PDB file of C-alpha atoms in Angstrom:
ATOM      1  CA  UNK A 191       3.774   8.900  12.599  1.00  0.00           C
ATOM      2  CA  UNK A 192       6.597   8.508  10.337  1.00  0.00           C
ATOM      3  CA  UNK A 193       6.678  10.840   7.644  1.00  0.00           C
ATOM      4  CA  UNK A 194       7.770  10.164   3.606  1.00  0.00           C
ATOM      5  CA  UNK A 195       7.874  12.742   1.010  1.00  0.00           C
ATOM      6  CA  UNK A 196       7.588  12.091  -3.269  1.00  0.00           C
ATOM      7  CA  UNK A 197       8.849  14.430  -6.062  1.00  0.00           C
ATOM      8  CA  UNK A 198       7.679  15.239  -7.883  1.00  0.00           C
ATOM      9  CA  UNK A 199       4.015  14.751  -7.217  1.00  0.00           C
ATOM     10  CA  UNK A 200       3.213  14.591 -11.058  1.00  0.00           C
ATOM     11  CA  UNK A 201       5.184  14.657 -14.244  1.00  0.00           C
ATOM     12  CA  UNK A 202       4.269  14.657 -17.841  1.00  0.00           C
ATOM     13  CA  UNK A 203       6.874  13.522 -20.106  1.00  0.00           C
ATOM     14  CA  UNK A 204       7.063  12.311 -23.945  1.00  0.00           C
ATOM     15  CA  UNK A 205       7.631   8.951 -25.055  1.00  0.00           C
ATOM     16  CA  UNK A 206      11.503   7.985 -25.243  1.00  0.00           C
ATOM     17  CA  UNK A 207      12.651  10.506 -22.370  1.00  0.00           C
ATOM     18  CA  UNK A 208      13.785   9.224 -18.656  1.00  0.00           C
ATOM     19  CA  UNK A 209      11.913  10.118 -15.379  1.00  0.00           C
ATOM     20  CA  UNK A 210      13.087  10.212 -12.049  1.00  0.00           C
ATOM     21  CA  UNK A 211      11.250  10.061  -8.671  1.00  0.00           C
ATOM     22  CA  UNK A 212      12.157  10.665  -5.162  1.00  0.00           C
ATOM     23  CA  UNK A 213      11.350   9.107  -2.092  1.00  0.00           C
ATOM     24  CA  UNK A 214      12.653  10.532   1.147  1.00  0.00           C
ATOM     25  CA  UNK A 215      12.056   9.352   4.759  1.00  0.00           C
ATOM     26  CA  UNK A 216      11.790  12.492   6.452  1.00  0.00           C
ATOM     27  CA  UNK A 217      12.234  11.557   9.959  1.00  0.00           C
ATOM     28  CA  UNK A 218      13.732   8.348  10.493  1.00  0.00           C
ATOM     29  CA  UNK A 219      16.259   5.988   8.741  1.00  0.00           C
ATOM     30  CA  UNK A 220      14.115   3.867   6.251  1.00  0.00           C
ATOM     31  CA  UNK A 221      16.225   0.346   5.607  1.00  0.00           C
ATOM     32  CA  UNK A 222      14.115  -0.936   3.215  1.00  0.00           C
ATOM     33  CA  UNK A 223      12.065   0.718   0.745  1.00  0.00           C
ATOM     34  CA  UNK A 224       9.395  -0.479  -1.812  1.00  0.00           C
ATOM     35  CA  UNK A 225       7.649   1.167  -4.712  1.00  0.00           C
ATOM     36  CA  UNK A 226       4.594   0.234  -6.199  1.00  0.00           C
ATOM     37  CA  UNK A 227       2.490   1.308  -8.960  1.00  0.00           C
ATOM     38  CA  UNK A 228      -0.945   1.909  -8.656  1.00  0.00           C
ATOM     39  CA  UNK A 229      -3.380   1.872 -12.396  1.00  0.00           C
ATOM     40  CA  UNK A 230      -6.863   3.246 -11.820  1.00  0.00           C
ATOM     41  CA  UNK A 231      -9.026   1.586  -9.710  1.00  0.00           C
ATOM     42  CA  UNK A 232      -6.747  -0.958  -9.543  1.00  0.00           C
ATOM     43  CA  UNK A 233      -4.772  -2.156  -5.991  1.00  0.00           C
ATOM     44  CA  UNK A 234      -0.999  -1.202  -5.545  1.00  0.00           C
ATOM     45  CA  UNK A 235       1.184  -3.776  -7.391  1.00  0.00           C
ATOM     46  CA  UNK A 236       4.663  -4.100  -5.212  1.00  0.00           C
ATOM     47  CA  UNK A 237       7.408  -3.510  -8.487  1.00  0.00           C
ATOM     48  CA  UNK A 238      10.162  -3.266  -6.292  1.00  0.00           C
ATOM     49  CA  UNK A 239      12.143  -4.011  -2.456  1.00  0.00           C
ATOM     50  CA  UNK A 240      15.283  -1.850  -1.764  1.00  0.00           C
ATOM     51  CA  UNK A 241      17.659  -2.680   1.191  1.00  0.00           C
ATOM     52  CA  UNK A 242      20.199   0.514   1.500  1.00  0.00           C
ATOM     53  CA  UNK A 243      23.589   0.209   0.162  1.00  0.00           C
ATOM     54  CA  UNK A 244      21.882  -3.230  -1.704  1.00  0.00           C
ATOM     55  CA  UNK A 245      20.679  -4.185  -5.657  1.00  0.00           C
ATOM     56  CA  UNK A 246      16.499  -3.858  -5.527  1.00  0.00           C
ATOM     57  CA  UNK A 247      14.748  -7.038  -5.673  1.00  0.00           C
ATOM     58  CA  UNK A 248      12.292  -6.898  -8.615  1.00  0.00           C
ATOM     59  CA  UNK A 249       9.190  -8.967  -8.817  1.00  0.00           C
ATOM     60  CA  UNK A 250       8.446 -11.378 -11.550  1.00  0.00           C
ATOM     61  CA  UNK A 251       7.764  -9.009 -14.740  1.00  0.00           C
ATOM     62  CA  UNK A 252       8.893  -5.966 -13.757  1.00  0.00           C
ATOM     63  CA  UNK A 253      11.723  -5.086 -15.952  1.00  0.00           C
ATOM     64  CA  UNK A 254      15.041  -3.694 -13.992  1.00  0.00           C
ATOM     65  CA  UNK A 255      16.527  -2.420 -16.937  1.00  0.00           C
ATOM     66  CA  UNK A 256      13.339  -0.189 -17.604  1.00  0.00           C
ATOM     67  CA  UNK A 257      12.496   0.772 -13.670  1.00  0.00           C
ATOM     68  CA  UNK A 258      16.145   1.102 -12.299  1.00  0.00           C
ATOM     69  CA  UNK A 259      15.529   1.508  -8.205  1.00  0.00           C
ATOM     70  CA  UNK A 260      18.733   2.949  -6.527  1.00  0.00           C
ATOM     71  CA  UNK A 261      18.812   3.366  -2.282  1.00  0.00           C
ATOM     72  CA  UNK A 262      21.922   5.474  -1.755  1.00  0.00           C
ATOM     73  CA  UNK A 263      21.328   6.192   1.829  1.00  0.00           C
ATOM     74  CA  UNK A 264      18.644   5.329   4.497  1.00  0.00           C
ATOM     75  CA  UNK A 265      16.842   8.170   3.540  1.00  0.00           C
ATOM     76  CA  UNK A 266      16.578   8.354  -0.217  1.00  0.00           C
ATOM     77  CA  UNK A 267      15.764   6.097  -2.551  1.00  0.00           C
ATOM     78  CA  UNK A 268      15.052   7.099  -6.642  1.00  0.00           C
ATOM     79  CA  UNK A 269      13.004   4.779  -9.518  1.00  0.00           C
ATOM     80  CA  UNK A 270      13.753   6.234 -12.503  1.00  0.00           C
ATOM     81  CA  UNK A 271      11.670   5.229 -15.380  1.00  0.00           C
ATOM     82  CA  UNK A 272      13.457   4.588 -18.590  1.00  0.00           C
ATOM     83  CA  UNK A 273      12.830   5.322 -21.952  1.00  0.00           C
ATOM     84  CA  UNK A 274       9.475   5.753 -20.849  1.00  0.00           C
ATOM     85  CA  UNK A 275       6.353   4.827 -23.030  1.00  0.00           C
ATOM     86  CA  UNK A 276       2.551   6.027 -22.544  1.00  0.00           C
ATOM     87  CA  UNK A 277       1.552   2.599 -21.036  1.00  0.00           C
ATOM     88  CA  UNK A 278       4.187   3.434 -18.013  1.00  0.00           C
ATOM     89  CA  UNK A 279       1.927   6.063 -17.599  1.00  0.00           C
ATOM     90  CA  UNK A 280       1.043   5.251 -13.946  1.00  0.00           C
ATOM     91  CA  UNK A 281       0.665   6.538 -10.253  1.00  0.00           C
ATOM     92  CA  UNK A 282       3.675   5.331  -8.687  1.00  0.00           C
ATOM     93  CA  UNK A 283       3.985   5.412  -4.920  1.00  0.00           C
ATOM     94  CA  UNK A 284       6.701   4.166  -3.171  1.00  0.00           C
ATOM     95  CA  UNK A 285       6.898   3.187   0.969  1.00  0.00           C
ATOM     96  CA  UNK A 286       9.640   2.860   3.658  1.00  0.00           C
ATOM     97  CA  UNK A 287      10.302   0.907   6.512  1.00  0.00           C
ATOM     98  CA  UNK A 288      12.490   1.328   9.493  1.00  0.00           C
ATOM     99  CA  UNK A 289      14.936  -1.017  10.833  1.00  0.00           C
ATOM    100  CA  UNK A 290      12.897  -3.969  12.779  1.00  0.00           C
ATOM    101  CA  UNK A 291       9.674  -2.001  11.866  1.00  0.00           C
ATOM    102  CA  UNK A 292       6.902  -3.948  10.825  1.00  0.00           C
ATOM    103  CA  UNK A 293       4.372  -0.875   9.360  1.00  0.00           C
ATOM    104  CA  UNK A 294       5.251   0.299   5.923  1.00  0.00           C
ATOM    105  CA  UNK A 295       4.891   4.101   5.916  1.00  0.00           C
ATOM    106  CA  UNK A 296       3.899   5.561   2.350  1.00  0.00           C
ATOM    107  CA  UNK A 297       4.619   8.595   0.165  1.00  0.00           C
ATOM    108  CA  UNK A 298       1.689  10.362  -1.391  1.00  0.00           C
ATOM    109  CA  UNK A 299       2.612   9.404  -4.577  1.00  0.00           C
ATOM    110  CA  UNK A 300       3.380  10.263  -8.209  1.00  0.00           C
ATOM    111  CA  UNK A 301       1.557  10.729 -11.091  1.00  0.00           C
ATOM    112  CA  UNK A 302       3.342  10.068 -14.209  1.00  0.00           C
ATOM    113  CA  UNK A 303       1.908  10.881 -17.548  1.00  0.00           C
ATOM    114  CA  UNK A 304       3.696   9.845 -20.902  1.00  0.00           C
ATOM    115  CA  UNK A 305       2.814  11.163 -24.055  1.00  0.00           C
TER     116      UNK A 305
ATOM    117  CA  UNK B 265       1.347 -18.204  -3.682  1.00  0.00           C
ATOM    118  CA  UNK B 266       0.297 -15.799  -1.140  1.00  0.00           C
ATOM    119  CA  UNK B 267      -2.704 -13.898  -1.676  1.00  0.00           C
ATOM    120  CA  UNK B 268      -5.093 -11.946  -0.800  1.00  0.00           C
ATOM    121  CA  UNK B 269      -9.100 -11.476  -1.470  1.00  0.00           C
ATOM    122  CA  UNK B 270     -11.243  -8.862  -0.967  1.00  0.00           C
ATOM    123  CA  UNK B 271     -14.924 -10.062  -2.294  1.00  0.00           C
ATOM    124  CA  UNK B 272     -16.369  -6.464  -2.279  1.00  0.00           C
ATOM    125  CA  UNK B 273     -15.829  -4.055  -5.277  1.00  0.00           C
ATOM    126  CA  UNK B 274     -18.518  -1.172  -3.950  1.00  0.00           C
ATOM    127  CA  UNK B 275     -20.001  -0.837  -1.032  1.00  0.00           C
ATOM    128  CA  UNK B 276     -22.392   1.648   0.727  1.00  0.00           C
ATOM    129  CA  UNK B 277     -23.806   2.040   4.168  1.00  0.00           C
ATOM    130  CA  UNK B 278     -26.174   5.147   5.626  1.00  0.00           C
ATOM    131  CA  UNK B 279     -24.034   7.939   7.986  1.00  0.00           C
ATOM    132  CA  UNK B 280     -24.146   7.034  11.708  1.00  0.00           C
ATOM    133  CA  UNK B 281     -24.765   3.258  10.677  1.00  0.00           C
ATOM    134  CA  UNK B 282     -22.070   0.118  10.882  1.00  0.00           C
ATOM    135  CA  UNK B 283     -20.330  -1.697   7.985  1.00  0.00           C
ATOM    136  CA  UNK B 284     -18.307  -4.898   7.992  1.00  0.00           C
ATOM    137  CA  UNK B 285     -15.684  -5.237   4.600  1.00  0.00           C
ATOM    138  CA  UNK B 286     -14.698  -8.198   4.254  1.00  0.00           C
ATOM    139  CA  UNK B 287     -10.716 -10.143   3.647  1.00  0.00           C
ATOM    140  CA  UNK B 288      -9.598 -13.179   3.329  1.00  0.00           C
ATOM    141  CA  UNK B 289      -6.357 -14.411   2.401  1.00  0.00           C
ATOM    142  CA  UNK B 290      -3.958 -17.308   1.693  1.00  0.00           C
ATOM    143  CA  UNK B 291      -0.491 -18.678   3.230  1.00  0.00           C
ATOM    144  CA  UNK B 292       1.017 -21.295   5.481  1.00  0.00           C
ATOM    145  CA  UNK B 293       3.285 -18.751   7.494  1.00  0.00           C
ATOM    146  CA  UNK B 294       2.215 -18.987  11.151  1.00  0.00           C
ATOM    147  CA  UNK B 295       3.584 -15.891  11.831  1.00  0.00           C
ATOM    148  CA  UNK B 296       2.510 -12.412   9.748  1.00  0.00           C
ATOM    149  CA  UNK B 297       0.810  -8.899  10.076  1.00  0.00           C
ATOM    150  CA  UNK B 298      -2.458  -7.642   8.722  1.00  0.00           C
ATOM    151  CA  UNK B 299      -3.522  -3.889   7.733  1.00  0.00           C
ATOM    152  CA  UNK B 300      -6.540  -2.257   6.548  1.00  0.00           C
ATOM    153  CA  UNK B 301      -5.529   1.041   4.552  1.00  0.00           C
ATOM    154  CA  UNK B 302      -8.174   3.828   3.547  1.00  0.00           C
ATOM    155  CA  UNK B 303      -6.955   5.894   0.583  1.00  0.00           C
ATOM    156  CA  UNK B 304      -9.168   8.563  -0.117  1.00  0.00           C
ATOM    157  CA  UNK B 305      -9.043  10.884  -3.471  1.00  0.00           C
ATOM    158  CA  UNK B 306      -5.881  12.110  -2.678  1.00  0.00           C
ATOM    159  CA  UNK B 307      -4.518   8.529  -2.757  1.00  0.00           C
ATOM    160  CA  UNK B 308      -2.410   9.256   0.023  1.00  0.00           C
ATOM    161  CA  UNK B 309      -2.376   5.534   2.178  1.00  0.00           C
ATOM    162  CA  UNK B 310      -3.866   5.672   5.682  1.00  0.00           C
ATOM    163  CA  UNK B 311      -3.200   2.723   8.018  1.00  0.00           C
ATOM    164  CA  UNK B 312      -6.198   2.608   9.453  1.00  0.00           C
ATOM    165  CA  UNK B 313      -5.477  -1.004  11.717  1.00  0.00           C
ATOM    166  CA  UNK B 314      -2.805  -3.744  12.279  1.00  0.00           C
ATOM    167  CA  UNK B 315      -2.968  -6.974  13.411  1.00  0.00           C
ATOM    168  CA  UNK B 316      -0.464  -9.504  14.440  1.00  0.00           C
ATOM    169  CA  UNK B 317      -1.534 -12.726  13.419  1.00  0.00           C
ATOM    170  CA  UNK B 318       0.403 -13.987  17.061  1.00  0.00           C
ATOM    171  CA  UNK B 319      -2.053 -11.610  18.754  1.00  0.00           C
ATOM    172  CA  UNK B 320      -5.437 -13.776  19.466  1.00  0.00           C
ATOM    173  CA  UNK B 321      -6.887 -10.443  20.585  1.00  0.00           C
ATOM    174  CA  UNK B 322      -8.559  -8.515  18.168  1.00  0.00           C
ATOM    175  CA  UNK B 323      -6.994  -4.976  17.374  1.00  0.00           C
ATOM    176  CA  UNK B 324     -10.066  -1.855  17.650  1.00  0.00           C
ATOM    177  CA  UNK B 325      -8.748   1.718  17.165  1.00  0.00           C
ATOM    178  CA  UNK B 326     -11.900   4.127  17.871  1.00  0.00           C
ATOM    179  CA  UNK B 327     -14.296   3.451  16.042  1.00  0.00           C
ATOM    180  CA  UNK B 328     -13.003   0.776  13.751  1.00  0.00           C
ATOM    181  CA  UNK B 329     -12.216  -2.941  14.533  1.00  0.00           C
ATOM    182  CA  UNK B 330     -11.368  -6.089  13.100  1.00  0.00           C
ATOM    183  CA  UNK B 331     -12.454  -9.499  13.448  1.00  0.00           C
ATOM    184  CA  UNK B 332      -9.214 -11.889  13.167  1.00  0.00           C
ATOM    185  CA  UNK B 333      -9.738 -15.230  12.220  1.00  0.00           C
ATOM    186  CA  UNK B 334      -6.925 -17.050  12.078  1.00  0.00           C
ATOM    187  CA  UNK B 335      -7.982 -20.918  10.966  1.00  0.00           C
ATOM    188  CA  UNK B 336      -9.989 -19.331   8.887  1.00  0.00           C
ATOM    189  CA  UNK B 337      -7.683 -16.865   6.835  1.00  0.00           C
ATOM    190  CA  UNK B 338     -10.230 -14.075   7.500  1.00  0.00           C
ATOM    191  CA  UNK B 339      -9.900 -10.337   8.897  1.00  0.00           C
ATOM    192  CA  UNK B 340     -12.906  -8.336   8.290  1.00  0.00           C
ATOM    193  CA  UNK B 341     -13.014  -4.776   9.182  1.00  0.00           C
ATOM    194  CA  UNK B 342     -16.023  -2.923  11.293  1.00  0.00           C
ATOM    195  CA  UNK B 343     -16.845   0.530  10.547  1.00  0.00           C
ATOM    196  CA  UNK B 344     -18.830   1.879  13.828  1.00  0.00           C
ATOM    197  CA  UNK B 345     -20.919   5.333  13.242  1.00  0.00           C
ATOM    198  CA  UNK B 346     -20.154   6.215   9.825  1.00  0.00           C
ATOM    199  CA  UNK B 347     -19.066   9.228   8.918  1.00  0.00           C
ATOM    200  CA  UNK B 348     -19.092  11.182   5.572  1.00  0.00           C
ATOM    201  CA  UNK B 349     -15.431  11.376   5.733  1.00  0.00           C
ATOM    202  CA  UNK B 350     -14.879   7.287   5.562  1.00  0.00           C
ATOM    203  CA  UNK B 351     -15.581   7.322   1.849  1.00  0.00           C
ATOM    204  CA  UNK B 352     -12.526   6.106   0.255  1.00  0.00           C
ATOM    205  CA  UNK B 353     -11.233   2.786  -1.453  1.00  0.00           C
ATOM    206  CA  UNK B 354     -10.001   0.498   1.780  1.00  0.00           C
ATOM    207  CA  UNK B 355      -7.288  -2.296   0.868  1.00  0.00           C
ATOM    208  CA  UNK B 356      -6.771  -5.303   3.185  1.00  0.00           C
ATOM    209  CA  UNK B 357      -2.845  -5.988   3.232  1.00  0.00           C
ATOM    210  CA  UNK B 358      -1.067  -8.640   4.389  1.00  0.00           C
ATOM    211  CA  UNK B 359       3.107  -9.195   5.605  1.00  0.00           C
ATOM    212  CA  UNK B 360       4.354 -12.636   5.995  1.00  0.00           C
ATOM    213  CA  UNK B 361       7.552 -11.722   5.801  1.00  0.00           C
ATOM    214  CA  UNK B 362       9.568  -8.631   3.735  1.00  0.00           C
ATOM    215  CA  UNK B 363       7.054  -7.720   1.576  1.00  0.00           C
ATOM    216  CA  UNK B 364       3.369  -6.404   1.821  1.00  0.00           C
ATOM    217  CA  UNK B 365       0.463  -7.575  -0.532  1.00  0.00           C
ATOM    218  CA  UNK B 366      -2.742  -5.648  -1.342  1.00  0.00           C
ATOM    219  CA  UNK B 367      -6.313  -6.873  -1.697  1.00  0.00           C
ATOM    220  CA  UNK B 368      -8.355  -5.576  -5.103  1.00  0.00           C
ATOM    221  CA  UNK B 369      -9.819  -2.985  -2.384  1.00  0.00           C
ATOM    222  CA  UNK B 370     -13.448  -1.993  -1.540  1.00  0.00           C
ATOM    223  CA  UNK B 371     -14.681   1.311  -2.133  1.00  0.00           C
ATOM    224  CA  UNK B 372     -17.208   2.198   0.306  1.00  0.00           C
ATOM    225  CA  UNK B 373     -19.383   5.162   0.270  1.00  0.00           C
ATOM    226  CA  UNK B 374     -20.936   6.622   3.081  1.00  0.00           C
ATOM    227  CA  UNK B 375     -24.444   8.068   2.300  1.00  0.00           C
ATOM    228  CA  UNK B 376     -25.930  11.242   4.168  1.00  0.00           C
TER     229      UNK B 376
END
């Protein structure tokens, strides 16, 4: 199957500083590409839809100032988490899908750790 | 709103033996997709089966299979000859349209 790559695969940062994650599709051209975050033993929680070349849709109360989702190209797409806080501190893990595709194929995720 | 409900927090079933986890969920799209991911510990996602809800036929890969109910908003998942390596938290999904929605998940265990 389709493959898609995160980095980093964890990050510790302190409180006030910016994080950014990539997402790559590393075999095929991923239009649209969604990140989630995932709290333990919780479910995913869909933040964010990219189209490339497009503005992410954001669902309701998830701030796009703070999580700012940019899909450059059809195989990269970057959240970066500003000013981040320790309750940001999450596993984020982000998915792609191919043009006309109907399966989602996911990263392996990222853990990010604020302090 | 379109959701979806996985009744289920734990459950356990003996190696070798079958186990049915349970999903139902909530819409008035006629036409949508269905998934049952594993994640293990690494908390990599797995699709483990689709279904299109157009598809009357129920999907089976190996030794998992789903029953598809469409009228009633259910899609269960069988587990057939358990093996140690099926322990992991399995999330129902479900794609009316763009975006894809997650059950609470079920983490199974698979005793020896």
């Amino acid at each position: 199957g389709a493959v898609v790559s995160q980095h980093p695969s964890w990050v510790i940062c302190k409180s006030g500083t910016s994080v950014k994650i990539e997402c790559r599709s590393l075999d095929f051209q991923a239009t649209t590409m969604f990140w989630y975050r995932q709290f333990p033993k919780q479910s995913l929680m869909l933040m964010a839809t990219s189209n490339e070349g497009s503005k992410a849709t954001y669902e309701q109360g998830v701030e796009k100032d703070k999580f700012l989702i940019n899909h450059a190209s059809l195989t990269l797409s970057t959240l970066t988490v500003t000013s981040a806080h320790p309750e940001d501190s999450s596993f984020y893990i982000c998915s792609a899908r191919g043009l006309g595709g109907s399966e989602q194929f996911f990263g392996p995720g990222t853990r990010l750790t604020v302090l | 709103a379109q959701t979806v409900t996985q009744s289920q927090p734990e459950m356990s079933v003996q190696e070798a033996e079958t186990v049915t986890l349970s999903c139902t969920y909530d819409t008035s799209e006629n036409n949508y997709y269905l998934f049952w991911y594993k994640q293990p510990p690494s908390r990599q996602m797995i699709l483990v089966i689709r279904q299109e809800a157009y598809k009357q036929q129920n999907a089976t890969e190996n030794r998992f299979s789903v029953n598809f109910q469409k009228a009633a908003k259910s899609f269960s998942l069988k587990i057939s000859d358990s093996q140690l390596g099926d322990t992991a938290m399995y999330f129902c999904a479900f794609m009316p349209d763009n975006d894809m929605r997650f059950g609470a998940g079920t983490r199974l265990t698979v005793k020896p």
